[in-house]
Short mmCIF file of C-alpha atoms in Angstrom, two decimals:
data_model
loop_
_atom_site.label_atom_id
_atom_site.label_comp_id
_atom_site.label_asym_id
_atom_site.label_seq_id
_atom_site.Cartn_x
_atom_site.Cartn_y
_atom_site.Cartn_z
CA MET A 509 -5.17 -40.69 71.95
CA MET A 510 -1.71 -42.23 71.96
CA ARG A 511 -1.90 -45.71 70.48
CA LYS A 512 -2.04 -48.23 73.34
CA GLY A 513 -0.68 -45.46 75.57
CA VAL A 514 2.92 -46.46 75.00
CA TRP A 515 6.04 -45.13 73.38
CA TYR A 516 7.51 -47.13 70.52
CA ALA A 517 11.24 -47.36 71.26
CA PHE A 518 12.33 -50.62 69.67
CA THR A 519 15.35 -52.62 70.68
CA ALA A 520 17.56 -54.43 68.20
CA LEU A 521 16.45 -57.83 69.48
CA ALA A 522 12.80 -57.00 68.98
CA MET A 523 13.55 -55.87 65.47
CA ILE A 524 15.35 -59.08 64.59
CA LEU A 525 12.45 -61.16 65.90
CA THR A 526 9.95 -59.11 63.95
CA GLU A 527 12.07 -59.32 60.83
CA CYS A 528 12.23 -63.07 61.06
CA THR A 529 8.48 -63.48 61.52
CA GLY A 530 7.42 -60.72 59.13
CA GLY A 531 8.56 -62.62 56.05
CA LYS A 532 9.65 -61.30 52.70
CA THR A 533 7.15 -61.12 49.89
CA PRO A 534 8.43 -62.84 46.73
CA ALA A 535 9.30 -60.44 43.94
CA SER A 536 6.79 -62.18 41.67
CA ASP A 537 3.99 -61.10 44.02
CA LEU A 538 4.95 -57.42 44.03
CA THR A 539 4.38 -56.32 40.48
CA ASP A 540 1.77 -53.65 39.92
CA SER A 541 0.02 -56.02 37.53
CA THR A 542 -1.39 -57.67 40.66
CA VAL A 543 -3.14 -54.44 41.63
CA THR A 544 -6.61 -55.12 40.22
CA GLU A 545 -10.08 -54.33 41.39
CA ASP A 546 -10.78 -58.06 41.73
CA VAL A 547 -8.18 -58.53 44.46
CA PRO A 548 -9.02 -57.31 48.00
CA VAL A 549 -6.76 -54.39 48.85
CA GLU A 550 -5.61 -56.12 52.04
CA GLN A 551 -3.95 -58.82 49.95
CA LEU A 552 -1.94 -56.21 48.09
CA PHE A 553 -0.49 -54.53 51.17
CA LEU A 554 3.22 -54.97 51.74
CA PRO A 555 4.11 -56.70 55.03
CA ASP A 556 3.48 -55.04 58.37
CA THR A 557 7.00 -55.68 59.56
CA SER A 558 9.85 -53.78 61.21
CA TYR A 559 13.49 -54.49 60.40
CA ALA A 560 16.32 -54.35 62.89
CA SER A 561 17.53 -51.09 61.36
CA VAL A 562 14.69 -49.12 63.02
CA ALA A 563 16.20 -49.75 66.44
CA VAL A 564 17.80 -46.28 66.24
CA ILE A 565 14.36 -44.65 65.93
CA THR A 566 12.37 -43.56 68.97
CA PHE A 567 8.85 -42.70 67.98
CA VAL A 568 5.27 -42.27 69.08
CA ILE A 569 2.07 -42.58 67.07
CA GLU A 570 -0.83 -40.44 68.22
CA ASP A 571 -4.21 -41.60 66.92
CA GLU A 572 -7.43 -39.62 67.03
CA ASP A 573 -9.38 -42.87 66.75
CA SER A 574 -9.01 -46.07 68.73
CA VAL A 575 -7.75 -48.13 65.79
CA ALA A 576 -5.38 -47.57 62.91
CA ALA A 577 -6.87 -46.41 59.61
CA PRO A 578 -5.68 -48.64 56.74
CA LEU A 579 -5.54 -47.28 53.22
CA LYS A 580 -8.82 -47.68 51.36
CA ASP A 581 -7.17 -48.60 48.07
CA LEU A 582 -3.82 -48.48 46.27
CA ASP A 583 -4.88 -46.31 43.34
CA ASP A 584 -2.58 -43.55 42.17
CA ARG A 585 -5.19 -40.83 41.90
CA TYR A 586 -2.65 -38.46 40.36
CA GLU A 587 -2.10 -40.63 37.30
CA LYS A 588 -5.84 -40.45 36.61
CA ALA A 589 -6.16 -36.70 37.30
CA ASN A 590 -6.78 -34.24 34.47
CA GLY A 591 -3.47 -32.49 34.97
CA ILE A 592 -0.42 -32.38 37.21
CA PHE A 593 -1.62 -31.96 40.79
CA ALA A 594 1.51 -32.69 42.86
CA PHE A 595 5.30 -32.39 42.90
CA ARG A 596 6.77 -34.64 40.18
CA LYS A 597 3.16 -35.61 39.32
CA ASN A 598 2.51 -38.91 41.10
CA LEU A 599 3.04 -41.12 44.14
CA ARG A 600 6.41 -42.40 42.96
CA ARG A 601 7.56 -38.84 42.17
CA ASP A 602 8.97 -39.98 38.84
CA ALA A 603 7.88 -36.91 36.81
CA SER A 604 6.13 -38.98 34.14
CA TYR A 605 4.76 -35.85 32.46
CA GLY A 606 4.69 -37.33 28.95
CA GLY A 607 6.54 -34.42 27.33
CA ARG A 608 6.89 -34.66 23.53
CA VAL A 609 9.07 -32.88 20.97
CA LYS A 610 9.79 -33.36 17.27
CA GLY A 611 13.23 -34.38 16.08
CA THR A 612 16.18 -32.78 17.86
CA PRO A 613 15.18 -29.57 19.68
CA SER A 614 17.09 -26.53 18.45
CA GLN A 615 15.53 -23.61 20.32
CA VAL A 616 13.66 -22.60 23.45
CA GLU A 617 11.13 -19.78 23.07
CA ILE A 618 9.49 -17.78 25.83
CA ALA A 619 5.73 -18.01 25.21
CA TRP A 620 4.92 -15.73 28.14
CA ALA A 621 6.37 -14.38 31.37
CA PHE A 622 3.97 -13.79 34.26
CA GLU A 623 5.00 -11.22 36.86
CA THR A 624 4.42 -11.84 40.56
CA ALA A 625 4.53 -9.28 43.33
CA TYR A 626 7.92 -8.61 44.96
CA ASP A 627 7.99 -8.58 48.75
CA THR A 628 10.64 -6.32 50.30
CA THR A 629 9.73 -7.22 53.90
CA HIS A 630 12.93 -7.66 55.90
CA THR A 631 12.88 -10.65 58.22
CA LYS A 632 15.58 -12.34 60.27
CA PHE A 633 15.69 -14.88 57.45
CA GLY A 634 16.30 -12.22 54.80
CA THR A 635 14.19 -10.59 52.09
CA TRP A 636 12.45 -13.08 49.82
CA GLY A 637 11.16 -11.06 46.89
CA GLY A 638 8.86 -12.90 44.52
CA GLY A 639 8.79 -15.45 41.73
CA SER A 640 9.33 -18.94 43.07
CA GLY A 641 12.08 -20.79 44.90
CA TRP A 642 12.93 -24.38 45.87
CA THR A 643 11.01 -26.57 45.06
CA GLY A 644 8.33 -24.28 43.66
CA GLN A 645 6.99 -26.51 40.88
CA PRO A 646 3.82 -25.13 39.26
CA LEU A 647 0.71 -27.28 38.91
CA TYR A 648 -1.23 -27.67 35.66
CA VAL A 649 -4.96 -28.38 35.44
CA ASN A 650 -7.26 -28.95 32.48
CA TRP A 651 -10.64 -28.43 34.13
CA THR A 652 -13.62 -30.38 32.81
CA ASP A 653 -16.77 -28.58 31.68
CA GLU A 654 -18.45 -29.62 34.92
CA GLN A 655 -15.62 -28.26 37.03
CA GLN A 656 -15.55 -24.98 35.13
CA ALA A 657 -19.29 -24.64 35.65
CA ALA A 658 -18.85 -25.15 39.41
CA PHE A 659 -16.25 -22.38 39.57
CA LYS A 660 -18.35 -20.01 37.47
CA LYS A 661 -21.37 -20.69 39.63
CA SER A 662 -19.47 -19.76 42.77
CA SER A 663 -17.66 -16.98 40.82
CA HIS A 664 -15.25 -16.31 43.70
CA GLY A 665 -11.90 -14.92 42.57
CA LEU A 666 -12.34 -15.56 38.84
CA THR A 667 -11.08 -13.06 36.28
CA ALA A 668 -12.13 -12.55 32.67
CA ASP A 669 -9.17 -14.75 31.66
CA PHE A 670 -10.35 -17.82 33.56
CA GLY A 671 -10.29 -20.81 31.22
CA PRO A 672 -10.05 -24.60 31.15
CA GLU A 673 -6.23 -24.76 31.34
CA GLU A 674 -4.74 -23.25 34.46
CA ILE A 675 -1.31 -22.98 36.10
CA ILE A 676 -1.23 -22.76 39.92
CA VAL A 677 1.93 -21.76 41.75
CA GLY A 678 2.96 -20.57 45.20
CA SER A 679 5.33 -17.61 45.41
CA LEU A 680 8.10 -16.37 47.67
CA CYS A 681 6.13 -13.14 48.00
CA GLY A 682 3.46 -15.01 50.00
CA LYS A 683 0.86 -15.14 47.24
CA GLY A 684 -0.71 -18.01 45.34
CA TYR A 685 -1.15 -17.33 41.63
CA PHE A 686 -3.52 -18.71 39.00
CA ILE A 687 -2.44 -18.25 35.38
CA ASN A 688 -4.21 -19.00 32.12
CA TYR A 689 -1.89 -21.57 30.55
CA GLN A 690 -2.56 -20.34 27.02
CA THR A 691 -2.37 -16.56 27.52
CA GLY A 692 -0.13 -16.12 30.57
CA LYS A 693 -2.65 -13.75 32.18
CA ALA A 694 -4.11 -14.04 35.68
CA SER A 695 -7.09 -16.40 35.63
CA ARG A 696 -8.06 -15.66 39.25
CA GLN A 697 -7.22 -13.13 41.89
CA PRO A 698 -4.11 -14.15 43.86
CA LEU A 699 -4.54 -15.88 47.20
CA ASP A 700 -2.91 -14.49 50.34
CA LEU A 701 -0.80 -17.41 51.61
CA GLY A 702 0.22 -15.57 54.78
CA ASN A 703 3.96 -16.28 54.68
CA VAL A 704 6.76 -17.12 52.27
CA VAL A 705 6.00 -20.27 50.27
CA LYS A 706 9.03 -22.10 48.86
CA GLY A 707 7.63 -25.58 48.28
CA THR A 708 5.20 -26.95 45.71
CA VAL A 709 1.50 -26.51 46.41
CA SER A 710 -0.74 -29.57 45.99
CA LEU A 711 -4.19 -29.91 44.46
CA ASP A 712 -6.52 -32.61 45.76
CA PRO A 713 -7.44 -35.07 43.00
CA GLU A 714 -11.01 -35.42 44.30
CA PHE A 715 -11.90 -32.19 46.10
CA TYR A 716 -11.51 -28.52 45.23
CA ASN A 717 -8.82 -28.22 47.89
CA LEU A 718 -5.44 -26.56 47.46
CA TYR A 719 -2.87 -27.62 50.08
CA VAL A 720 -0.20 -25.02 50.83
CA GLY A 721 2.70 -25.31 53.25
CA GLN A 722 4.40 -22.17 54.53
CA GLY A 723 8.20 -22.07 54.31
CA VAL A 724 9.42 -19.01 56.20
CA PRO A 725 7.59 -16.64 58.59
CA ARG A 726 7.68 -13.04 57.42
CA GLN A 727 5.22 -11.65 59.93
CA ALA A 728 3.93 -12.26 63.43
CA GLY A 729 1.18 -14.83 63.70
CA PRO A 730 0.56 -18.52 62.93
CA PHE A 731 3.02 -20.50 60.86
CA GLY A 732 2.23 -23.91 59.40
CA CYS A 733 0.09 -25.65 56.76
CA GLN A 734 -3.25 -24.69 55.27
CA VAL A 735 -6.12 -25.60 52.98
CA PHE A 736 -7.75 -23.24 50.49
CA ASP A 737 -11.26 -24.03 49.24
CA LEU A 738 -11.06 -23.08 45.57
CA LEU A 739 -14.85 -22.79 45.27
CA LYS A 740 -14.80 -20.11 47.95
CA HIS A 741 -11.34 -18.84 46.96
CA GLU A 742 -10.35 -18.51 50.60
CA ARG A 743 -8.43 -20.26 53.34
CA THR A 744 -10.71 -22.64 55.25
CA PHE A 745 -8.21 -24.65 57.34
CA PHE A 746 -4.96 -23.83 59.11
CA PHE A 747 -2.74 -25.85 61.41
CA GLY A 748 0.35 -24.66 63.23
CA PRO A 749 2.37 -24.46 65.23
CA ASP A 750 1.97 -27.94 66.71
CA PRO A 751 2.38 -27.71 70.50
CA LYS A 752 3.25 -31.42 70.73
CA ALA A 753 5.93 -31.39 68.03
CA TRP A 754 9.38 -32.63 69.04
CA ARG A 755 11.06 -29.94 66.94
CA GLY A 756 10.12 -26.29 67.09
CA TRP A 757 10.37 -25.31 63.41
CA ASN A 758 6.86 -25.58 61.92
CA ALA A 759 7.60 -25.08 58.20
CA PHE A 760 5.98 -27.32 55.57
CA ASP A 761 8.11 -27.25 52.41
CA SER A 762 7.09 -30.85 51.77
CA ASN A 763 4.43 -31.51 49.15
CA ALA A 764 1.23 -33.02 50.56
CA ILE A 765 0.03 -36.20 48.81
CA VAL A 766 -3.20 -38.26 48.80
CA VAL A 767 -2.67 -42.01 49.28
CA GLY A 768 -5.47 -44.53 49.69
CA GLY A 769 -8.03 -41.85 50.48
CA TYR A 770 -5.90 -40.04 53.10
CA LEU A 771 -3.69 -36.98 52.88
CA PHE A 772 -0.11 -37.38 54.13
CA TRP A 773 1.99 -34.33 54.93
CA CYS A 774 5.58 -34.27 56.21
CA GLY A 775 6.59 -31.41 58.50
CA GLU A 776 9.87 -29.82 59.44
CA ASN A 777 8.76 -30.30 63.07
CA SER A 778 9.80 -33.98 62.95
CA SER A 779 6.24 -35.18 62.32
CA LEU A 780 4.33 -37.00 59.59
CA TYR A 781 0.59 -36.26 59.56
CA LYS A 782 -2.24 -38.41 58.24
CA TYR A 783 -5.56 -36.68 57.50
CA GLU A 784 -9.06 -37.47 56.35
CA ARG A 785 -10.20 -34.96 53.73
CA SER A 786 -13.47 -33.24 52.94
CA GLN A 787 -14.26 -30.14 50.94
CA GLY A 788 -12.30 -27.24 52.39
CA THR A 789 -10.93 -28.96 55.47
CA LEU A 790 -8.95 -31.80 57.05
CA ARG A 791 -9.43 -34.03 60.09
CA ARG A 792 -6.30 -35.49 61.60
CA VAL A 793 -6.34 -39.27 61.87
CA SER A 794 -2.87 -39.82 63.29
CA VAL A 795 0.59 -38.35 63.53
CA LEU A 796 4.02 -39.97 63.74
CA ARG A 797 6.65 -38.13 65.79
CA TYR A 798 10.20 -39.42 65.85
CA ARG A 799 13.81 -38.98 66.87
CA VAL A 800 16.87 -40.75 65.53
CA LYS A 801 19.70 -41.27 68.01
CA GLY A 802 18.08 -38.69 70.26
CA ILE A 803 17.72 -35.93 67.64
CA ALA A 804 14.38 -34.75 66.21
CA PRO A 805 15.05 -33.80 62.57
CA GLY A 806 12.99 -31.84 60.05
CA ILE A 807 11.53 -33.24 56.82
CA GLU A 808 11.80 -31.05 53.71
CA SER A 809 11.59 -33.86 51.17
CA SER A 810 8.19 -34.98 49.92
CA LEU A 811 6.74 -38.41 50.64
CA CYS A 812 7.42 -40.98 47.90
CA VAL A 813 4.99 -43.92 47.88
CA TYR A 814 4.88 -47.52 46.69
CA ARG A 815 1.78 -49.50 47.67
CA ASN A 816 1.31 -48.92 51.43
CA TYR A 817 4.95 -47.96 52.04
CA GLY A 818 5.91 -44.29 52.23
CA TYR A 819 9.51 -43.08 51.99
CA PHE A 820 11.14 -39.82 53.05
CA SER A 821 14.53 -38.40 54.01
CA ASP A 822 15.28 -35.60 56.47
CA ASN A 823 17.82 -32.95 57.35
CA ARG A 824 19.96 -35.39 59.35
CA GLY A 825 20.38 -37.84 56.47
CA ASN A 826 17.86 -40.35 57.80
CA VAL A 827 16.00 -42.31 55.11
CA ILE A 828 12.89 -43.94 56.58
CA CYS A 829 10.20 -46.25 55.25
CA ILE A 830 6.78 -46.02 56.94
CA ASN A 831 3.83 -48.41 56.73
CA LEU A 832 1.11 -45.91 55.84
CA ASN A 833 -1.57 -48.20 57.26
CA THR A 834 -0.14 -48.20 60.78
CA MET A 835 2.32 -45.24 60.59
CA LYS A 836 5.03 -47.49 62.04
CA PRO A 837 8.60 -47.45 60.65
CA VAL A 838 9.47 -50.47 58.49
CA TRP A 839 13.18 -49.85 57.87
CA TYR A 840 15.88 -47.20 58.30
CA TYR A 841 18.95 -46.21 56.28
CA ASP A 842 21.65 -43.71 57.27
CA ASN A 843 22.65 -41.57 54.29
CA HIS A 844 25.13 -39.46 56.25
CA ASP A 845 23.98 -35.86 55.75
CA ASP A 846 21.10 -33.46 55.12
CA SER A 847 18.81 -34.94 52.45
CA ASP A 848 16.22 -32.45 51.19
CA GLY A 849 15.68 -33.72 47.66
CA THR A 850 12.65 -35.94 47.19
CA MET A 851 13.60 -39.48 46.22
CA VAL A 852 12.18 -41.29 43.22
CA CYS A 853 10.87 -44.86 43.07
CA ARG A 854 10.90 -47.30 40.17
CA GLU A 855 9.76 -50.91 40.12
CA GLU A 856 12.40 -53.18 38.60
CA GLY A 857 11.83 -56.91 38.30
CA GLY A 858 8.83 -56.67 40.61
CA VAL A 859 10.76 -54.85 43.37
CA PRO A 860 10.53 -51.12 44.20
CA TYR A 861 13.90 -49.34 44.20
CA LEU A 862 14.63 -45.88 45.53
CA TYR A 863 17.19 -43.38 44.27
CA THR A 864 18.31 -40.59 46.58
CA ALA A 865 21.35 -38.54 47.62
CA CYS A 866 22.52 -36.20 50.36
CA GLU A 867 24.07 -32.75 50.59
CA VAL A 868 27.34 -31.57 52.07
CA ASP A 869 26.14 -29.72 55.15
CA LYS A 870 26.81 -31.44 58.49
CA GLN A 871 30.07 -32.78 57.05
CA GLY A 872 31.60 -29.29 56.96
CA ASP A 873 32.95 -27.26 54.06
CA SER A 874 34.05 -30.36 52.14
CA GLY A 875 32.48 -33.77 51.98
CA ILE A 876 30.73 -36.43 49.94
CA CYS A 877 27.39 -36.48 48.18
CA HIS A 878 26.37 -40.09 48.79
CA PHE A 879 24.15 -41.15 45.88
CA VAL A 880 22.45 -44.47 46.62
CA LYS A 881 20.04 -47.01 45.21
CA LEU A 882 18.02 -48.76 47.92
CA ASN A 883 15.69 -51.75 47.96
CA GLY A 884 12.33 -50.25 48.90
CA LEU A 885 11.17 -53.41 50.67
CA ASN A 886 13.94 -53.68 53.27
CA GLY A 887 16.23 -50.64 52.90
CA GLU A 888 19.24 -52.64 51.73
CA ARG A 889 21.73 -50.67 49.63
CA VAL A 890 22.15 -51.89 46.05
CA TRP A 891 24.92 -49.45 45.10
CA GLU A 892 26.51 -46.21 46.24
CA GLN A 893 28.31 -43.55 44.20
CA ASN A 894 30.39 -41.02 46.15
CA ILE A 895 30.75 -37.54 44.61
CA PRO A 896 33.09 -35.02 46.30
CA CYS A 897 31.40 -31.64 46.84
CA LYS A 898 31.92 -28.44 48.78
CA ARG A 899 29.69 -25.87 50.36
CA ILE A 900 30.10 -22.15 49.75
CA ASN A 901 30.11 -19.70 52.65
CA LEU A 902 28.83 -16.29 51.54
CA PRO A 903 28.17 -13.21 53.72
CA GLY A 904 25.04 -14.13 55.68
CA LYS A 905 24.35 -17.26 53.63
CA THR A 906 25.72 -20.75 53.11
CA LEU A 907 25.15 -22.78 49.95
CA ASP A 908 25.50 -26.48 50.63
CA GLY A 909 26.99 -28.88 48.12
CA GLY A 910 25.47 -32.14 46.93
CA MET A 911 21.97 -32.80 45.63
CA TYR A 912 18.93 -30.61 46.33
CA ALA A 913 16.97 -31.64 43.25
CA SER A 914 14.94 -34.76 42.64
CA PRO A 915 16.46 -37.25 40.18
CA LEU A 916 14.86 -37.94 36.82
CA MET A 917 14.27 -41.55 35.81
CA GLY A 918 15.22 -42.02 32.17
CA SER A 919 12.79 -43.33 29.57
CA GLY A 920 12.80 -44.18 25.88
CA ASP A 921 16.37 -44.78 24.72
CA CYS A 922 17.58 -43.86 28.23
CA SER A 923 15.50 -46.28 30.30
CA ASN A 924 18.65 -47.51 32.05
CA ILE A 925 19.86 -44.00 32.98
CA LEU A 926 19.15 -41.79 35.98
CA PHE A 927 19.78 -38.02 35.75
CA ALA A 928 20.54 -35.74 38.69
CA ASN A 929 21.70 -32.15 39.21
CA VAL A 930 24.59 -32.08 41.70
CA CYS A 931 26.22 -28.98 43.24
CA ARG A 932 29.99 -29.49 43.22
CA ASN A 933 30.79 -25.91 44.37
CA GLY A 934 34.52 -26.03 43.72
CA ALA A 935 35.18 -29.73 44.28
CA ALA A 936 35.36 -30.03 40.48
CA LYS A 937 35.95 -27.65 37.58
CA SER A 938 32.21 -27.03 37.37
CA ALA A 939 30.15 -25.40 40.11
CA GLY A 940 27.29 -27.71 39.25
CA GLU A 941 26.62 -30.48 36.79
CA LEU A 942 24.10 -32.91 35.41
CA VAL A 943 25.22 -36.43 36.30
CA ALA A 944 24.02 -39.46 34.32
CA PHE A 945 24.11 -42.74 36.27
CA ASN A 946 23.69 -46.31 35.07
CA THR A 947 20.72 -47.50 37.12
CA LYS A 948 22.04 -51.06 37.34
CA ASP A 949 25.43 -50.45 38.96
CA GLY A 950 25.60 -46.70 39.68
CA LYS A 951 28.44 -46.07 37.25
CA ILE A 952 28.67 -42.43 36.12
CA LEU A 953 28.19 -42.44 32.35
CA TYR A 954 28.95 -38.75 31.81
CA THR A 955 28.56 -35.29 33.36
CA VAL A 956 27.45 -31.98 31.84
CA PRO A 957 29.20 -29.03 33.53
CA TYR A 958 27.35 -25.86 34.58
CA HIS A 959 28.79 -22.47 35.47
CA GLN A 960 26.62 -22.33 38.60
CA PHE A 961 24.96 -24.64 41.09
CA ALA A 962 21.58 -26.19 40.26
CA TRP A 963 18.72 -26.95 42.63
CA SER A 964 16.06 -27.37 39.94
CA SER A 965 14.91 -30.91 39.17
CA PRO A 966 15.44 -32.01 35.56
CA VAL A 967 12.53 -33.08 33.34
CA GLY A 968 12.36 -35.07 30.13
CA PHE A 969 10.93 -34.90 26.61
CA LEU A 970 10.72 -37.78 24.11
CA ASN A 971 10.67 -37.38 20.34
CA GLU A 972 9.05 -39.59 17.69
CA LYS A 973 12.13 -41.87 17.73
CA ASN A 974 11.77 -42.34 21.49
CA GLU A 975 14.98 -40.36 22.07
CA LEU A 976 15.07 -38.62 25.45
CA PHE A 977 16.05 -34.97 25.90
CA VAL A 978 16.62 -33.53 29.37
CA PHE A 979 15.43 -29.99 30.11
CA THR A 980 16.91 -28.22 33.12
CA GLY A 981 17.89 -24.81 34.51
CA ASP A 982 20.61 -23.57 36.84
CA ALA A 983 21.26 -20.72 39.27
CA SER A 984 22.77 -18.48 36.59
CA GLY A 985 19.49 -18.46 34.65
CA ILE A 986 20.61 -20.76 31.85
CA ILE A 987 18.11 -23.23 30.40
CA ARG A 988 19.65 -26.28 28.70
CA ILE A 989 18.33 -29.12 26.58
CA ILE A 990 20.62 -32.14 26.76
CA ARG A 991 20.56 -35.31 24.68
CA GLY A 992 20.03 -37.98 27.32
CA LYS A 993 22.01 -40.73 25.61
CA THR A 994 25.24 -38.78 25.18
CA GLY A 995 25.16 -35.61 27.29
CA GLU A 996 25.36 -33.35 24.23
CA VAL A 997 23.90 -29.89 24.91
CA VAL A 998 21.71 -29.41 21.84
CA CYS A 999 20.27 -26.07 22.90
CA GLN A 1000 20.64 -23.48 25.64
CA LYS A 1001 19.13 -20.11 26.44
CA VAL A 1002 20.27 -17.41 28.85
CA VAL A 1003 17.23 -16.05 30.66
CA GLY A 1004 19.10 -14.24 33.41
CA SER A 1005 17.42 -15.46 36.60
CA ASN A 1006 18.02 -18.14 39.21
CA PHE A 1007 16.02 -21.26 38.42
CA GLU A 1008 15.77 -22.94 41.82
CA SER A 1009 12.26 -24.12 41.08
CA SER A 1010 11.42 -27.35 39.27
CA PRO A 1011 9.55 -27.25 35.93
CA VAL A 1012 6.27 -28.87 35.03
CA VAL A 1013 5.88 -30.25 31.49
CA ILE A 1014 2.83 -29.99 29.23
CA GLY A 1015 3.27 -31.32 25.69
CA ASN A 1016 6.27 -29.51 24.22
CA SER A 1017 6.28 -26.77 26.86
CA ALA A 1018 7.76 -26.34 30.34
CA VAL A 1019 6.45 -23.91 32.94
CA VAL A 1020 8.80 -22.85 35.73
CA GLY A 1021 9.40 -19.88 38.00
CA CYS A 1022 12.64 -18.23 39.04
CA ARG A 1023 13.92 -16.02 41.83
CA GLY A 1024 12.89 -12.43 41.23
CA ASN A 1025 9.32 -11.99 40.01
CA LYS A 1026 8.78 -14.20 36.98
CA ILE A 1027 6.96 -17.41 36.05
CA TYR A 1028 7.86 -18.55 32.52
CA LYS A 1029 6.26 -20.74 29.90
CA PHE A 1030 8.95 -22.11 27.58
CA VAL A 1031 8.13 -23.81 24.29
CA ILE A 1032 10.65 -26.32 22.94
CA GLN A 1033 11.02 -26.35 19.14
#
């Protein structure tokens, strides 16, 4: 049913009134230290308010039940999981993988290279091959004895190389692969994902469910999002296309995430879905459909979450905060152009702040990558850094400038630095570069030039002195390790493939796929 049978098209006056009565929660009441089991979850929810900025949004919320479904808790289930189950690991998407190295890294070794299939099917969107694309981050799981026993009892899909540590990754060839982390051999038979998968698959932290969004149709038939029951090793739920969607493209490059007991999944059909989960399936609780200034955009970024607020950007440059209890917009920010990279959230002084940037797409062949820091409570801009970029027009393909990757929040001796891969594409001497920002004022501290553009999201390793080293790849197949404090490239390796995908970090290793047909495990020494 449609909530209260009405459309939510807010006027500026209504927003101002709501803003005045909604109230602002003092910063001292927002620290995560207040999130304890002794405090009722309702007292920890951020305000159910709507700021005047959402006046540009026309939206409808369709509920399956008669009342809204509030979050059941504010736990980050991904931080407690025995592995890395989602893109950039957790709700804040801050890639807190806990990577460790000794001293100053001097070499990158290839521990193994897993080969995927290579799909030569010609579609109107091109030929996609294999390996992995954007965002394409692998997952890592260290199964408990009990979980291993459950899989062995069902025995579906397991190979002789099934073991406790497993890598799970979706491929451009339309297959889902399971790899023994130690040996690099297939730990299960591949899953048929139906279509091209570009985004990062997601593993449920409480059920044996693998959530997979399709990116590009390569065959006739349904196109959308799906659930695979890993105990049965088969697809048990599929949704798409959505006949009520306000935009006709039903891709799901966004990474599904569990918040407060519900699964949230952004679609490129201008919809945000909220599901109840059970083993092998989903039940839709509600869906938010929206337009901004009359246009229904698509969401390729993944939902970033702080408490009961969810944040995403879309391919029209809209940055929107949603109250995940009610699915209503809280605030809106216009960041000018297509924004596919998932934003990152960090709490500073008791307040959540967001870091995000746009591409150069709708602006034309030349434009500005607007890199911003926003207050996550009200959407107010703290600072903005403008980086000139260009897009490249190739035969049959256009490569946008700006930022596709997710930023990396610094840690250790770089706790005040934010790192981002930016595609300059001719607007500077370098085609791409790693940019280090001061998180306080947005000042660019240094840049590290690349010979090619970079869509892969950087990751970090700390040594015993708490010195941060940034690990990242680019489109020319070069892997670099960069000293975070200074920008010194301490090590690089030419692998020879396009690293669009984002790495996952385990100890002193990074696992990442590339365009072509390879998934690599790199060991940093």
